[in-house]
Amino acid sequence: MDKIKMITPLVEMDGDEMTRIIWKMIKDILLLPYIDLKTEYYDLGLEYRNETNDQVTVDSAEATKKYGVAVKCATITPNAARMTEYNLKEMWKSPNGTIRAILDGTVFRAPILVKGITPYIPTWTKPICIARHAYGDVYKNSEMIVKKGSKAELCVTDENGNESRELIFDFKNSDGIIQGMHNLESSISSFARACMNYALDQKLDLWFATKDTISKKYDHTFKDIFAEIYENEYKEKFEAAGIEYFYTLIDDAVARVIRSNGGYIWACKNYDGDVMSDMIATAYGSLAMMTSVLVSPQGIYEYEAAHGTVQRHYYKHLKGEETSTNSVATLFAWTGALRKRGELDNTPALCDFADKLEKATINTIESGIMTGDLYLLSTLENKTKVNTEDFLKAVNVKLQELL
Ligand code: NAP
Ligand code: MG
């Protein structure tokens, strides 16, 4: 069989620990035998980030802007313990944060569903894809403890030095607390466009919700910006694609999500997305089955797994012990990126390969071959727990049946 040709390279961002081991196995077992793989390689492993003063992260994001599609391995976000472990020059920032800031993107997370792993909400037969607005609100706030007898006001000084004031609260009878937060028109607009582009890309309805009845300026502005961008730029495209934009109050949205069958994108304000994405991930069963894609308003895509570097398994691996780490989300990051590259380059063979590799992965698990995390959850009667590498080899067997 001839290997599948690629026209434009993928930006490949390698990473850390167990996921770095899995990364190489996926390439060796499932990609290189079938594809004439073209990538521009960036080593985002912590050692090389430290060596380059994190320049490699910036370079990889710039390359993503240039080529349009990247695939990323999970990476360590350094903390105090990592400073010593890797003898770091600085506590380098989260690569995901750096890349997201450069691409101005929105992260979409969706679960991979397989027979035998039933969501805690059994009516969720289709994935719920969560989009979190990752800028501002309570994550960039200012807070103060206020003493009894104080009066707190919001005060805005315009460029000419004129002040406008709004009373927050007069703390006559008690000590208290206050919080100030902001968001940007530009950031909310980018978020809205990223969500609407992704809804078109995936042919899925888009839901958005805020508390605009209570927050008549702050949350209402989110609602208005979404509505205006939808009316002016997306309404016709959505109608042509047969999908819907649906706005409701956040509490109504939560109630509807629980009653739904899934199969839509749920755009969330920053805090809602933080909370709801953990709830959705847990409800679908396993973090190791959660994919993640960063989409910029210009239509640049960066695919990865939602989980981290699976440190505990890596230390076992280093001791020479067998691991049974789930590679599915990392594998789907590759298939997502290859399919998108195929779409952009108009190389259907690449898209077809990505589809078949995903199908082979799901078939493998549904035939009862799975890693330890899924083995604990699966309700299949005949199931076998396999190690990290044997799982990928089993997927390869199924893949060959499909090719
Ligand atoms: P983690 O890597 O997501 O793993 C937490 C636990 O979840 C694991 O110990 C394991 O549970 C289970 N798990 C996660 N992924 C799994 C998989 N693929 N297969 C089987 N089990 C899986 O989170 P962490 O250990 O808290 O973080 C490790 C490092 O990852 C940190 O340095 C953090 O900075 C980084 N991180 C990176 C990203 C990213 O790059 N996007 C995201 C999150 C965290 P058991 O131990 O019970 O088997
Ligand atoms: Mg959270």
XYZ file of C-alpha atoms in Angstrom, residues 22 41 58 80 186 231 238 273 321 330 372 392:
12
model
C 2.437 7.573 24.244
C 8.424 19.557 15.129
C 6.201 30.994 21.394
C 7.684 24.525 43.068
C -12.883 42.434 21.787
C -27.559 38.368 13.237
C -26.432 28.653 10.314
C -17.133 26.855 31.842
C 6.798 -1.430 35.659
C -4.084 11.829 22.508
C -7.182 -0.080 33.083
C -2.304 0.613 20.389
